[in-house]
Amino acid sequence: MKNDRKTNQIERIEIAQGTIANEMNYGAATTHFNVSYSQVYA
């Protein structure tokens, strides 16, 4: 499991937009943004 890294509000918005743009592919978002699955899903 990847370590959680701190993200700010702007990064979280970018992660959400990137996930939506990639047809809700959470796994791809975790590797692209270097965050954990729970951070992408939340």
GROMACS .gro file of N, CA and C in nm:
model
  126
    1MET      N    1   0.084  -0.117   0.000
    1MET     CA    2   0.000   0.000   0.000
    1MET      C    3   0.088   0.124   0.000
    2LYS      N    4   0.052   0.220  -0.079
    2LYS     CA    5   0.129   0.343  -0.087
    2LYS      C    6   0.109   0.427   0.038
    3ASN      N    7   0.213   0.501   0.071
    3ASN     CA    8   0.198   0.595   0.182
    3ASN      C    9   0.114   0.713   0.137
    4ASP      N   10   0.032   0.759   0.229
    4ASP     CA   11  -0.046   0.879   0.200
    4ASP      C   12   0.048   0.999   0.200
    5ARG      N   13   0.027   1.088   0.107
    5ARG     CA   14   0.102   1.213   0.109
    5ARG      C   15   0.002   1.325   0.127
    6LYS      N   16   0.046   1.430   0.190
    6LYS     CA   17  -0.045   1.542   0.214
    6LYS      C   18  -0.076   1.611   0.083
    7THR      N   19  -0.203   1.643   0.065
    7THR     CA   20  -0.247   1.715  -0.054
    7THR      C   21  -0.323   1.839  -0.010
    8ASN      N   22  -0.311   1.943  -0.088
    8ASN     CA   23  -0.387   2.064  -0.056
    8ASN      C   24  -0.518   2.062  -0.135
    9GLN      N   25  -0.601   2.161  -0.112
    9GLN     CA   26  -0.734   2.163  -0.173
    9GLN      C   27  -0.725   2.166  -0.326
   10ILE      N   28  -0.634   2.243  -0.381
   10ILE     CA   29  -0.621   2.253  -0.527
   10ILE      C   30  -0.580   2.119  -0.586
   11GLU      N   31  -0.487   2.049  -0.520
   11GLU     CA   32  -0.447   1.916  -0.569
   11GLU      C   33  -0.564   1.819  -0.564
   12ARG      N   34  -0.644   1.823  -0.459
   12ARG     CA   35  -0.759   1.733  -0.449
   12ARG      C   36  -0.860   1.759  -0.559
   13ILE      N   37  -0.878   1.884  -0.596
   13ILE     CA   38  -0.968   1.917  -0.706
   13ILE      C   39  -0.913   1.862  -0.837
   14GLU      N   40  -0.781   1.878  -0.859
   14GLU     CA   41  -0.719   1.826  -0.981
   14GLU      C   42  -0.730   1.674  -0.986
   15ILE      N   43  -0.713   1.608  -0.873
   15ILE     CA   44  -0.725   1.462  -0.869
   15ILE      C   45  -0.867   1.420  -0.904
   16ALA      N   46  -0.966   1.488  -0.848
   16ALA     CA   47  -1.106   1.456  -0.878
   16ALA      C   48  -1.137   1.479  -1.025
   17GLN      N   49  -1.092   1.589  -1.081
   17GLN     CA   50  -1.116   1.617  -1.223
   17GLN      C   51  -1.046   1.515  -1.311
   18GLY      N   52  -0.924   1.477  -1.276
   18GLY     CA   53  -0.851   1.377  -1.353
   18GLY      C   54  -0.918   1.241  -1.349
   19THR      N   55  -0.972   1.206  -1.233
   19THR     CA   56  -1.041   1.078  -1.219
   19THR      C   57  -1.168   1.077  -1.303
   20ILE      N   58  -1.243   1.184  -1.299
   20ILE     CA   59  -1.366   1.193  -1.379
   20ILE      C   60  -1.334   1.189  -1.528
   21ALA      N   61  -1.228   1.258  -1.568
   21ALA     CA   62  -1.190   1.262  -1.710
   21ALA      C   63  -1.147   1.125  -1.760
   22ASN      N   64  -1.096   1.039  -1.670
   22ASN     CA   65  -1.052   0.905  -1.709
   22ASN      C   66  -1.157   0.799  -1.676
   23GLU      N   67  -1.282   0.835  -1.691
   23GLU     CA   68  -1.393   0.742  -1.674
   23GLU      C   69  -1.393   0.676  -1.536
   24MET      N   70  -1.365   0.755  -1.432
   24MET     CA   71  -1.367   0.710  -1.293
   24MET      C   72  -1.269   0.595  -1.267
   25ASN      N   73  -1.154   0.598  -1.331
   25ASN     CA   74  -1.052   0.495  -1.311
   25ASN      C   75  -0.965   0.535  -1.192
   26TYR      N   76  -1.003   0.487  -1.073
   26TYR     CA   77  -0.934   0.524  -0.950
   26TYR      C   78  -0.791   0.470  -0.948
   27GLY      N   79  -0.771   0.350  -0.998
   27GLY     CA   80  -0.638   0.290  -0.998
   27GLY      C   81  -0.538   0.371  -1.078
   28ALA      N   82  -0.580   0.418  -1.194
   28ALA     CA   83  -0.491   0.500  -1.276
   28ALA      C   84  -0.461   0.633  -1.208
   29ALA      N   85  -0.559   0.687  -1.139
   29ALA     CA   86  -0.539   0.814  -1.070
   29ALA      C   87  -0.438   0.800  -0.956
   30THR      N   88  -0.439   0.686  -0.888
   30THR     CA   89  -0.345   0.667  -0.777
   30THR      C   90  -0.202   0.671  -0.826
   31THR      N   91  -0.175   0.608  -0.938
   31THR     CA   92  -0.038   0.608  -0.990
   31THR      C   93  -0.002   0.742  -1.053
   32HIS      N   94  -0.095   0.802  -1.122
   32HIS     CA   95  -0.067   0.929  -1.189
   32HIS      C   96  -0.037   1.041  -1.088
   33PHE      N   97  -0.116   1.048  -0.982
   33PHE     CA   98  -0.102   1.156  -0.884
   33PHE      C   99  -0.020   1.115  -0.762
   34ASN      N  100   0.025   0.989  -0.757
   34ASN     CA  101   0.108   0.938  -0.648
   34ASN      C  102   0.040   0.956  -0.512
   35VAL      N  103  -0.084   0.912  -0.504
   35VAL     CA  104  -0.160   0.916  -0.380
   35VAL      C  105  -0.224   0.779  -0.357
   36SER      N  106  -0.280   0.759  -0.239
   36SER     CA  107  -0.343   0.631  -0.209
   36SER      C  108  -0.483   0.624  -0.268
   37TYR      N  109  -0.534   0.501  -0.276
   37TYR     CA  110  -0.668   0.479  -0.330
   37TYR      C  111  -0.772   0.553  -0.246
   38SER      N  112  -0.755   0.550  -0.115
   38SER     CA  113  -0.853   0.616  -0.028
   38SER      C  114  -0.856   0.767  -0.049
   39GLN      N  115  -0.742   0.826  -0.084
   39GLN     CA  116  -0.741   0.969  -0.111
   39GLN      C  117  -0.815   1.001  -0.241
   40VAL      N  118  -0.803   0.914  -0.338
   40VAL     CA  119  -0.873   0.937  -0.465
   40VAL      C  120  -1.022   0.914  -0.446
   41TYR      N  121  -1.058   0.808  -0.375
   41TYR     CA  122  -1.199   0.772  -0.358
   41TYR      C  123  -1.274   0.874  -0.273
   42ALA      N  124  -1.204   0.933  -0.177
   42ALA     CA  125  -1.268   1.032  -0.087
   42ALA      C  126  -1.284   1.158  -0.160
   0.00000   0.00000   0.00000
